[in-house]
Tab-separated table of C-alpha atoms in Angstrom:
chain	number	residue	atom	x	y	z
S	285	UNK	CA	42.374	-1.848	34.276
S	286	UNK	CA	40.845	-5.224	35.614
S	287	UNK	CA	37.700	-6.450	34.159
S	288	UNK	CA	36.550	-7.232	37.383
S	289	UNK	CA	36.600	-3.765	38.470
S	290	UNK	CA	34.991	-2.702	34.822
S	291	UNK	CA	32.092	-5.120	35.612
S	292	UNK	CA	31.525	-3.623	39.057
S	293	UNK	CA	31.105	-0.183	37.347
S	294	UNK	CA	29.025	-1.562	34.495
S	295	UNK	CA	26.451	-3.176	36.670
S	296	UNK	CA	27.075	-1.752	40.094
S	297	UNK	CA	25.292	1.710	39.866
S	298	UNK	CA	23.806	0.829	43.376
S	299	UNK	CA	27.209	0.946	44.554
S	300	UNK	CA	28.057	4.377	42.976
S	301	UNK	CA	24.819	5.939	44.039
S	302	UNK	CA	25.514	4.897	47.835
S	303	UNK	CA	29.094	6.255	47.346
S	304	UNK	CA	27.867	9.491	46.200
S	305	UNK	CA	25.306	9.962	48.952
S	306	UNK	CA	28.087	9.916	51.542
S	307	UNK	CA	28.574	13.115	53.259
S	308	UNK	CA	32.301	13.766	52.154
S	309	UNK	CA	34.070	16.834	51.670
S	310	UNK	CA	34.524	17.709	47.849
S	311	UNK	CA	37.167	19.988	46.024
S	312	UNK	CA	36.595	23.205	45.382
S	313	UNK	CA	36.174	25.700	42.203
S	314	UNK	CA	39.543	27.081	43.068
S	315	UNK	CA	41.309	23.652	42.643
S	316	UNK	CA	39.584	23.153	39.540
S	317	UNK	CA	40.721	26.467	38.266
S	318	UNK	CA	44.373	25.545	39.145
S	319	UNK	CA	44.468	22.231	37.469
S	320	UNK	CA	42.670	23.758	34.151
S	321	UNK	CA	45.680	26.375	34.012
S	322	UNK	CA	47.989	23.277	34.776
S	323	UNK	CA	46.552	21.400	32.039
S	324	UNK	CA	46.742	24.180	29.574
S	325	UNK	CA	50.533	24.688	30.262
S	326	UNK	CA	51.398	21.137	30.162
S	327	UNK	CA	49.342	20.836	26.940
S	328	UNK	CA	47.571	17.859	28.361
S	329	UNK	CA	43.979	18.373	27.250
S	330	UNK	CA	42.940	17.595	23.703
S	331	UNK	CA	40.251	20.458	23.964
S	332	UNK	CA	41.297	22.796	26.347
S	333	UNK	CA	39.133	25.721	25.331
S	334	UNK	CA	36.145	23.459	25.283
S	335	UNK	CA	36.908	21.959	28.711
S	336	UNK	CA	37.396	25.823	30.281
S	337	UNK	CA	34.190	26.733	28.547
S	338	UNK	CA	32.319	23.780	30.142
S	339	UNK	CA	33.813	24.725	33.587
S	340	UNK	CA	33.332	28.327	33.522
S	341	UNK	CA	29.674	27.693	32.906
S	342	UNK	CA	29.780	25.398	35.918
S	343	UNK	CA	31.449	27.904	38.270
S	344	UNK	CA	34.577	25.988	38.149
S	345	UNK	CA	32.961	23.203	40.292
S	346	UNK	CA	33.871	19.345	39.798
S	347	UNK	CA	31.524	17.467	38.047
S	348	UNK	CA	32.761	13.862	38.566
S	349	UNK	CA	34.620	13.288	41.732
S	350	UNK	CA	32.597	15.302	44.412
S	351	UNK	CA	30.103	13.266	46.700
S	352	UNK	CA	27.339	15.310	45.337
S	353	UNK	CA	28.057	14.171	41.837
S	354	UNK	CA	25.759	11.885	39.756
S	355	UNK	CA	26.055	8.143	38.747
S	356	UNK	CA	27.252	9.135	35.225
S	357	UNK	CA	30.722	9.053	36.273
S	358	UNK	CA	30.884	5.387	36.177
S	359	UNK	CA	28.797	5.372	32.677
S	360	UNK	CA	31.497	7.763	31.448
S	361	UNK	CA	34.369	5.471	32.347
S	362	UNK	CA	32.890	2.328	31.043
S	363	UNK	CA	32.155	4.367	27.612
S	364	UNK	CA	35.865	5.282	27.502
S	365	UNK	CA	37.017	1.768	28.354
S	366	UNK	CA	35.037	0.605	25.460
S	367	UNK	CA	35.952	3.009	22.579
S	368	UNK	CA	37.296	0.211	20.540
S	369	UNK	CA	33.688	-0.458	19.978
S	370	UNK	CA	33.019	2.705	18.338
S	371	UNK	CA	36.335	2.584	15.949
S	372	UNK	CA	38.337	4.574	18.214
S	373	UNK	CA	41.520	4.190	19.897
S	374	UNK	CA	41.692	4.036	23.909
S	375	UNK	CA	45.144	5.784	23.834
S	376	UNK	CA	43.372	8.809	22.974
S	377	UNK	CA	41.364	9.185	26.259
S	378	UNK	CA	43.994	9.465	29.062
S	379	UNK	CA	44.093	5.942	29.972
S	380	UNK	CA	47.005	5.983	32.297
S	381	UNK	CA	45.162	8.677	34.252
S	382	UNK	CA	41.966	7.443	34.317
S	383	UNK	CA	41.939	4.329	36.097
S	384	UNK	CA	39.317	2.756	38.039
S	385	UNK	CA	41.412	2.065	40.941
S	386	UNK	CA	41.938	5.855	41.241
S	387	UNK	CA	38.412	6.521	41.011
S	388	UNK	CA	37.580	4.248	43.785
S	389	UNK	CA	40.133	5.609	45.859
S	390	UNK	CA	38.656	9.203	45.373
S	391	UNK	CA	35.271	8.004	46.018
S	392	UNK	CA	35.610	5.322	48.952
S	393	UNK	CA	38.923	6.909	50.526
S	394	UNK	CA	38.928	10.452	49.751
S	395	UNK	CA	41.122	11.412	52.435
S	396	UNK	CA	43.863	9.225	50.595
S	397	UNK	CA	43.959	11.058	47.630
S	398	UNK	CA	44.940	14.806	47.204
S	399	UNK	CA	42.815	17.726	46.037
S	400	UNK	CA	45.231	18.334	43.264
S	401	UNK	CA	44.996	14.590	42.187
S	402	UNK	CA	41.177	14.600	42.623
S	403	UNK	CA	40.954	17.867	40.073
S	404	UNK	CA	43.180	16.233	37.561
S	405	UNK	CA	41.013	13.210	37.422
S	406	UNK	CA	37.771	15.523	37.075
S	407	UNK	CA	39.429	17.777	34.467
S	408	UNK	CA	40.979	14.641	32.217
S	409	UNK	CA	37.518	12.637	32.611
S	410	UNK	CA	35.873	15.861	31.194
S	411	UNK	CA	38.194	16.272	28.267
S	412	UNK	CA	38.082	12.443	27.501
S	413	UNK	CA	34.141	12.721	27.139
S	414	UNK	CA	34.206	16.119	25.116
S	415	UNK	CA	36.898	14.256	22.633
S	416	UNK	CA	34.908	11.253	22.649
S	417	UNK	CA	31.838	13.385	21.596
S	418	UNK	CA	33.917	15.185	18.967
S	419	UNK	CA	35.574	12.117	17.609
S	420	UNK	CA	32.023	10.383	17.303
S	421	UNK	CA	30.261	13.312	15.670
S	422	UNK	CA	33.327	14.948	13.516
S	423	UNK	CA	35.693	12.037	13.540
S	424	UNK	CA	39.425	12.564	14.753
S	425	UNK	CA	40.866	13.555	11.825
S	426	UNK	CA	38.177	15.748	9.941
S	427	UNK	CA	39.896	17.616	7.084
S	428	UNK	CA	37.363	20.320	7.262
S	429	UNK	CA	36.582	20.480	11.172
S	430	UNK	CA	40.146	20.228	12.629
S	431	UNK	CA	40.402	19.746	16.396
S	432	UNK	CA	41.580	23.508	16.886
S	433	UNK	CA	38.796	24.801	14.788
S	434	UNK	CA	36.146	22.737	16.895
S	435	UNK	CA	37.824	23.694	20.041
S	436	UNK	CA	37.546	27.376	19.645
S	437	UNK	CA	34.041	26.766	18.697
S	438	UNK	CA	33.850	29.153	15.890
S	439	UNK	CA	31.581	28.599	13.111
S	440	UNK	CA	31.055	24.732	14.003
S	441	UNK	CA	27.472	22.933	14.162
S	442	UNK	CA	28.194	20.957	17.081
S	443	UNK	CA	29.770	22.095	20.330
S	444	UNK	CA	30.599	18.861	22.383
S	445	UNK	CA	30.865	20.991	25.956
S	446	UNK	CA	27.069	22.134	25.067
S	447	UNK	CA	26.341	18.625	24.643
S	448	UNK	CA	27.884	17.229	27.819
S	449	UNK	CA	26.438	20.234	29.916
S	450	UNK	CA	22.871	18.955	28.751
S	451	UNK	CA	23.344	15.495	29.100
S	452	UNK	CA	25.663	14.940	32.216
S	453	UNK	CA	22.661	14.596	34.764
S	454	UNK	CA	20.567	12.420	32.033
S	455	UNK	CA	19.273	8.919	33.288
S	456	UNK	CA	20.205	7.828	29.579
S	457	UNK	CA	23.745	9.426	29.652
S	458	UNK	CA	25.258	6.629	27.485
S	459	UNK	CA	22.426	6.708	24.850
S	460	UNK	CA	22.846	10.397	24.733
S	461	UNK	CA	26.538	10.237	23.966
S	462	UNK	CA	26.220	7.616	21.326
S	463	UNK	CA	23.411	9.949	19.496
S	464	UNK	CA	25.937	12.186	18.487
S	465	UNK	CA	27.377	9.654	15.778
S	466	UNK	CA	26.118	9.967	12.147
S	467	UNK	CA	22.692	8.072	11.518
S	468	UNK	CA	23.889	7.006	7.956
S	469	UNK	CA	22.686	3.311	7.411
S	470	UNK	CA	26.279	2.001	6.347
S	471	UNK	CA	27.465	3.435	9.616
S	472	UNK	CA	25.191	1.738	11.590
S	473	UNK	CA	26.097	-1.516	9.820
S	474	UNK	CA	29.555	-0.547	10.390
S	475	UNK	CA	28.780	-0.138	14.261
S	476	UNK	CA	26.850	-3.135	14.491
S	477	UNK	CA	29.665	-5.231	12.615
S	478	UNK	CA	32.280	-4.172	15.302
S	479	UNK	CA	29.753	-5.348	18.130
S	480	UNK	CA	29.637	-8.908	16.810
S	481	UNK	CA	33.454	-9.115	15.840
S	482	UNK	CA	35.342	-11.220	18.684
S	483	UNK	CA	37.061	-8.731	20.879
S	484	UNK	CA	34.330	-5.941	20.339
S	485	UNK	CA	31.317	-7.655	21.669
S	486	UNK	CA	29.505	-5.128	24.146
S	487	UNK	CA	30.567	-7.346	27.340
S	488	UNK	CA	34.166	-7.369	26.059
S	489	UNK	CA	36.172	-3.898	25.684
S	490	UNK	CA	39.539	-5.433	25.422
S	491	UNK	CA	41.778	-6.820	22.776
S	492	UNK	CA	43.869	-5.472	19.859
S	493	UNK	CA	41.952	-4.346	16.868
S	494	UNK	CA	42.757	-6.815	13.851
S	495	UNK	CA	42.283	-6.440	10.425
S	496	UNK	CA	38.713	-6.321	9.862
S	497	UNK	CA	38.413	-3.928	12.676
S	498	UNK	CA	40.798	-1.289	11.618
S	499	UNK	CA	39.169	-1.715	8.101
S	500	UNK	CA	35.668	-0.776	9.504
S	501	UNK	CA	37.086	1.915	11.727
S	502	UNK	CA	38.908	3.888	9.019
S	503	UNK	CA	35.578	3.922	6.979
S	504	UNK	CA	33.400	5.117	9.960
S	505	UNK	CA	36.001	7.934	10.447
S	506	UNK	CA	35.291	8.998	6.798
S	507	UNK	CA	31.578	8.638	6.999
S	508	UNK	CA	31.646	11.106	9.908
S	509	UNK	CA	33.577	13.505	7.775
S	510	UNK	CA	31.108	13.316	5.359
S	511	UNK	CA	28.138	14.416	7.449
S	512	UNK	CA	25.532	12.156	5.984
S	513	UNK	CA	21.998	12.931	7.226
S	514	UNK	CA	19.762	10.030	6.643
S	515	UNK	CA	16.910	10.814	4.619
S	516	UNK	CA	18.350	13.859	3.014
S	517	UNK	CA	18.461	14.200	-0.948
S	518	UNK	CA	22.192	14.085	-2.085
S	519	UNK	CA	24.652	12.946	-4.196
S	520	UNK	CA	27.502	10.653	-3.299
S	521	UNK	CA	30.307	9.445	-5.558
S	522	UNK	CA	32.381	7.066	-3.798
S	523	UNK	CA	35.819	6.697	-5.396
S	524	UNK	CA	36.716	3.025	-4.637
S	525	UNK	CA	33.496	1.768	-6.238
S	526	UNK	CA	33.483	3.975	-9.285
S	527	UNK	CA	29.957	4.811	-8.594
S	528	UNK	CA	27.846	7.817	-8.193
S	529	UNK	CA	24.586	7.235	-6.293
S	530	UNK	CA	21.776	9.728	-6.329
S	531	UNK	CA	20.255	9.285	-2.610
S	532	UNK	CA	16.501	10.035	-2.289
S	533	UNK	CA	14.074	9.614	0.273
S	534	UNK	CA	12.661	6.559	-0.992
S	535	UNK	CA	14.986	5.190	-3.633
S	536	UNK	CA	18.833	4.823	-4.646
S	537	UNK	CA	19.865	5.512	-8.178
S	538	UNK	CA	23.370	4.436	-9.257
S	539	UNK	CA	25.569	5.579	-12.263
S	540	UNK	CA	28.789	4.497	-13.393
S	541	UNK	CA	31.465	6.882	-12.753
S	542	UNK	CA	35.398	7.421	-13.694
S	543	UNK	CA	37.721	8.604	-11.255
S	544	UNK	CA	41.239	9.920	-10.962
S	545	UNK	CA	44.211	7.699	-11.505
S	546	UNK	CA	46.525	7.395	-8.516
S	547	UNK	CA	48.830	9.837	-10.047
S	548	UNK	CA	45.897	12.456	-10.381
S	549	UNK	CA	43.476	11.442	-7.848
S	550	UNK	CA	40.201	12.581	-7.283
S	551	UNK	CA	39.780	14.389	-3.763
S	552	UNK	CA	37.221	13.829	-1.137
S	553	UNK	CA	34.958	16.672	-0.459
S	554	UNK	CA	31.489	18.050	0.390
S	555	UNK	CA	29.770	20.895	-1.700
S	556	UNK	CA	26.552	21.514	-3.482
S	557	UNK	CA	25.629	21.346	-6.915
S	558	UNK	CA	24.007	24.673	-7.850
S	559	UNK	CA	23.721	24.241	-11.485
S	560	UNK	CA	24.566	22.479	-14.596
S	561	UNK	CA	25.373	23.493	-18.116
S	562	UNK	CA	24.719	21.960	-21.508
S	563	UNK	CA	27.426	22.006	-24.244
S	564	UNK	CA	29.920	24.131	-22.126
S	565	UNK	CA	32.699	26.057	-22.769
S	566	UNK	CA	35.796	24.368	-20.522
S	567	UNK	CA	38.005	26.629	-18.834
S	568	UNK	CA	40.918	24.369	-18.506
S	569	UNK	CA	42.423	23.908	-14.918
S	570	UNK	CA	46.041	25.285	-14.615
S	571	UNK	CA	47.496	21.804	-13.692
S	572	UNK	CA	45.943	20.568	-16.911
S	573	UNK	CA	47.141	23.445	-19.149
S	574	UNK	CA	50.671	23.127	-17.889
S	575	UNK	CA	51.003	19.367	-17.607
S	576	UNK	CA	48.945	18.172	-20.174
S	577	UNK	CA	47.617	20.781	-22.647
S	578	UNK	CA	50.887	22.652	-23.523
S	579	UNK	CA	53.187	19.674	-23.921
S	580	UNK	CA	50.621	18.086	-26.630
S	581	UNK	CA	50.465	21.437	-28.377
S	582	UNK	CA	54.106	21.630	-28.558
S	583	UNK	CA	54.434	18.154	-29.970
S	584	UNK	CA	51.514	18.433	-32.398
S	585	UNK	CA	50.782	21.391	-34.413
S	586	UNK	CA	47.216	20.523	-35.037
S	587	UNK	CA	46.162	19.584	-31.348
S	588	UNK	CA	44.635	22.636	-30.449
S	589	UNK	CA	42.842	23.411	-33.581
S	590	UNK	CA	41.679	19.454	-33.527
S	591	UNK	CA	40.128	19.971	-30.050
S	592	UNK	CA	39.037	23.647	-30.555
S	593	UNK	CA	41.332	24.945	-27.475
S	594	UNK	CA	42.210	28.738	-27.674
S	595	UNK	CA	44.762	30.176	-25.266
S	596	UNK	CA	44.535	33.512	-23.986
S	597	UNK	CA	46.412	35.654	-21.810
S	598	UNK	CA	45.283	37.015	-18.351
S	599	UNK	CA	43.779	40.189	-20.105
S	600	UNK	CA	41.411	37.730	-21.956
S	601	UNK	CA	43.262	38.519	-25.341
S	602	UNK	CA	43.608	35.666	-27.922
S	603	UNK	CA	47.060	34.454	-28.303
S	604	UNK	CA	48.815	33.824	-31.713
S	605	UNK	CA	50.209	30.612	-31.196
S	606	UNK	CA	53.346	29.411	-32.806
S	607	UNK	CA	55.593	26.668	-31.568
S	608	UNK	CA	57.996	28.979	-30.034
S	609	UNK	CA	55.380	30.919	-28.389
S	610	UNK	CA	54.040	27.759	-26.856
S	611	UNK	CA	57.523	26.998	-25.344
S	612	UNK	CA	57.545	30.529	-24.000
S	613	UNK	CA	54.429	30.074	-22.282
S	614	UNK	CA	55.351	26.695	-20.887
S	615	UNK	CA	58.470	28.165	-19.345
S	616	UNK	CA	56.244	30.926	-17.815
S	617	UNK	CA	52.743	29.814	-17.606
S	618	UNK	CA	51.154	32.092	-14.952
S	619	UNK	CA	49.932	34.774	-17.362
S	620	UNK	CA	47.786	32.280	-19.695
S	621	UNK	CA	44.889	30.139	-19.461
S	622	UNK	CA	43.109	27.891	-22.113
S	623	UNK	CA	39.483	27.366	-22.997
S	624	UNK	CA	37.661	24.893	-25.052
S	625	UNK	CA	34.696	25.758	-27.189
S	626	UNK	CA	31.589	23.666	-26.976
S	627	UNK	CA	31.136	20.826	-29.240
S	628	UNK	CA	30.814	17.060	-29.479
S	629	UNK	CA	34.701	16.699	-28.769
S	630	UNK	CA	34.509	18.840	-25.789
S	631	UNK	CA	36.333	17.161	-22.834
S	632	UNK	CA	33.337	18.216	-20.642
S	633	UNK	CA	30.856	16.473	-22.775
S	634	UNK	CA	27.400	17.489	-23.429
S	635	UNK	CA	26.859	18.435	-19.724
S	636	UNK	CA	28.889	19.638	-16.730
S	637	UNK	CA	27.669	19.862	-13.231
S	638	UNK	CA	28.966	22.651	-11.246
S	639	UNK	CA	29.725	22.482	-7.588
S	640	UNK	CA	32.232	24.831	-5.593
S	641	UNK	CA	35.726	23.133	-4.574
S	642	UNK	CA	38.984	24.396	-3.983
S	643	UNK	CA	40.414	21.514	-6.408
S	644	UNK	CA	38.784	22.976	-9.529
S	645	UNK	CA	37.400	19.483	-10.459
S	646	UNK	CA	33.892	18.815	-12.436
S	647	UNK	CA	31.605	16.118	-12.684
S	648	UNK	CA	30.859	15.873	-16.361
S	649	UNK	CA	29.908	13.616	-19.203
S	650	UNK	CA	32.609	12.221	-21.467
S	651	UNK	CA	32.344	11.319	-25.166
S	652	UNK	CA	34.174	7.977	-25.049
S	653	UNK	CA	31.458	5.768	-23.642
S	654	UNK	CA	33.526	2.604	-23.978
S	655	UNK	CA	35.543	3.203	-21.003
S	656	UNK	CA	32.582	2.842	-18.605
S	657	UNK	CA	32.667	-0.905	-19.665
S	658	UNK	CA	35.860	-1.566	-17.859
S	659	UNK	CA	35.508	-2.553	-14.315
S	660	UNK	CA	38.600	-0.773	-13.127
S	661	UNK	CA	37.839	2.928	-13.801
S	662	UNK	CA	40.450	5.119	-12.206
S	663	UNK	CA	41.359	6.762	-15.479
S	664	UNK	CA	40.651	10.628	-15.235
S	665	UNK	CA	42.676	13.623	-14.525
S	666	UNK	CA	40.962	13.968	-11.102
S	667	UNK	CA	37.481	15.003	-12.371
S	668	UNK	CA	34.737	12.537	-12.227
S	669	UNK	CA	33.439	11.447	-15.605
S	670	UNK	CA	29.854	10.131	-15.566
S	671	UNK	CA	27.742	7.538	-17.570
S	672	UNK	CA	24.268	8.711	-18.617
S	673	UNK	CA	24.829	12.253	-17.394
S	674	UNK	CA	21.398	13.183	-19.203
S	675	UNK	CA	19.923	10.669	-16.805
S	676	UNK	CA	20.968	12.587	-13.613
S	677	UNK	CA	20.164	15.826	-15.255
S	678	UNK	CA	16.787	14.914	-15.537
S	679	UNK	CA	16.385	13.575	-12.241
S	680	UNK	CA	17.957	16.735	-10.435
S	681	UNK	CA	15.081	18.788	-12.608
S	682	UNK	CA	12.652	16.406	-11.655
S	683	UNK	CA	13.024	16.463	-7.902
S	684	UNK	CA	13.737	20.082	-7.994
S	685	UNK	CA	10.379	20.869	-9.242
S	686	UNK	CA	11.782	22.846	-11.989
S	687	UNK	CA	9.673	24.265	-15.048
S	688	UNK	CA	12.781	23.544	-17.075
S	689	UNK	CA	12.381	19.921	-17.255
S	690	UNK	CA	10.683	20.038	-20.703
S	691	UNK	CA	13.604	22.105	-21.845
S	692	UNK	CA	16.499	19.442	-21.117
S	693	UNK	CA	16.345	16.989	-24.047
S	694	UNK	CA	15.273	19.711	-26.754
S	695	UNK	CA	18.445	21.878	-25.745
S	696	UNK	CA	20.604	18.733	-25.848
S	697	UNK	CA	19.068	17.521	-29.175
S	698	UNK	CA	19.948	20.868	-30.568
S	699	UNK	CA	23.481	21.089	-29.062
S	700	UNK	CA	22.735	24.425	-27.501
S	701	UNK	CA	24.735	25.731	-24.427
S	702	UNK	CA	22.441	26.588	-21.376
S	703	UNK	CA	22.449	26.696	-17.838
S	704	UNK	CA	19.916	24.968	-15.541
S	705	UNK	CA	19.816	26.467	-12.321
S	706	UNK	CA	18.684	24.582	-9.337
S	707	UNK	CA	15.901	25.918	-7.148
S	708	UNK	CA	17.474	24.212	-4.086
S	709	UNK	CA	21.184	23.275	-4.524
S	710	UNK	CA	21.681	19.278	-3.826
S	711	UNK	CA	24.477	18.249	-1.595
S	712	UNK	CA	27.461	16.075	-3.104
S	713	UNK	CA	29.767	14.293	-1.216
S	714	UNK	CA	32.839	12.671	-2.545
S	715	UNK	CA	33.733	9.666	-0.303
S	716	UNK	CA	36.542	7.171	-0.120
S	717	UNK	CA	35.067	4.156	1.422
S	718	UNK	CA	36.980	0.762	0.921
S	719	UNK	CA	34.176	-1.460	2.536
S	720	UNK	CA	30.499	-2.265	2.718
S	721	UNK	CA	28.241	-4.639	4.799
S	722	UNK	CA	26.014	-6.749	2.304
S	723	UNK	CA	23.929	-9.545	3.942
S	724	UNK	CA	25.722	-9.436	6.675
S	725	UNK	CA	29.375	-9.608	5.419
S	726	UNK	CA	32.079	-7.359	5.115
S	727	UNK	CA	32.693	-6.636	1.596
S	728	UNK	CA	36.280	-4.980	0.700
S	729	UNK	CA	36.884	-2.832	-2.311
S	730	UNK	CA	40.406	-2.037	-3.708
S	731	UNK	CA	42.237	0.571	-1.945
S	732	UNK	CA	42.994	2.327	-5.352
S	733	UNK	CA	45.144	5.181	-3.967
S	734	UNK	CA	46.592	3.180	-1.012
S	735	UNK	CA	45.148	5.304	1.690
S	736	UNK	CA	43.814	2.971	4.273
S	737	UNK	CA	47.225	2.184	5.950
S	738	UNK	CA	47.996	5.819	6.615
S	739	UNK	CA	44.659	6.238	8.108
S	740	UNK	CA	44.862	3.252	10.364
S	741	UNK	CA	47.933	4.510	11.755
S	742	UNK	CA	46.752	7.979	12.191
S	743	UNK	CA	43.828	6.557	14.562
S	744	UNK	CA	45.519	3.731	16.290
S	745	UNK	CA	49.093	4.533	16.345
S	746	UNK	CA	51.896	1.852	15.242
S	747	UNK	CA	50.124	-1.359	16.001
S	748	UNK	CA	51.315	-5.062	15.387
S	749	UNK	CA	48.360	-6.304	13.129
S	750	UNK	CA	46.511	-9.207	14.843
S	751	UNK	CA	44.947	-11.509	12.533
S	752	UNK	CA	43.589	-13.554	15.249
S	753	UNK	CA	41.011	-10.901	15.928
S	754	UNK	CA	38.855	-10.112	13.116
């Protein structure tokens, strides 16, 4: 696309209005319907079900290419031409087919363009805008809301085709599209940084994304996955910074954390803390039971007694442990599990915070507080170990308006096992953000699990890094 053509559509709304006002014959709903079928057959659309629902509710009439269409055609084209500003790749939005030259011919010389090409342009532009709305809201590679789930529209909180239907005639179309992005402060800061990096300024949509642009883009993508609503009360654990942050309406409270090693990484996830337990039993996760507990018990006959760990069969019966029995269990561990009794040496420490997750990981205190003196704290088996867990527990009860607040420290002092159930569950988000914006500067953190490069490639494809453009 030529920049002169882009500027014409950026600033030439008068031109578009005049063109649309001309009485020229537009394409019919039958042509659009046939194009939808053709695009579905060729798998040309990113969100075929969403696009079909959109046209079905519009009686299969074109929305961008008829003379009666609105001026937002040009606004949509400019948005798609400048997706690099929003941490997205231009290649995802049908750039070969959605050319300004083609749109000019459709609007100025409609007789020179076949009805099938007009319909293709209309349908692909709809798919591109729906794709942009979904990518800005959910992200391109959201592990919880994949493109197929979003496209079918089942049990999802945001429907791009419905949003497009609501805003397509809006006088503030561009603003309405961009409002679907997260409102998290860090996301907004990343967005601002992209606008000031050379090659990504609002008046220049071109250039190859360089190192800083891609670093920001992958972290904007991760914030979209986390679904952060600014102003809500939630707990965030950011793996690369080894920190737990309790986000409250008027303040942030930060705790040191220990996360999984690169060999046993902590997962990113979203869940809710529903309760926490003082001096809990520890039901050992299967992977730790098999890879850690059993080999150590075989090598050291006192290991299980020293840590107060018992092994049970699936019927809940205590197993009489001998070295031969341990070796037999290791060979076929599916019928057994281990549990550690509460106590000062319990792996979960004096407190464990419960949140549902498929990874069977915990957020808990540990006895060895010296580990928190380390700067690099990727040391755990995948669970999150927390410094000053009692401080977090007290805050949870305080902001939960719980009548149990007075009980907490008494129970901890007496080493009692007790469940503290929250009146309102608190969202917990484990993130993997490898940079931040502080005082207008991009701050990088160690990519401890080496995940940035693969995500950059997934967003942008195989690119030659350009160090001349930040």
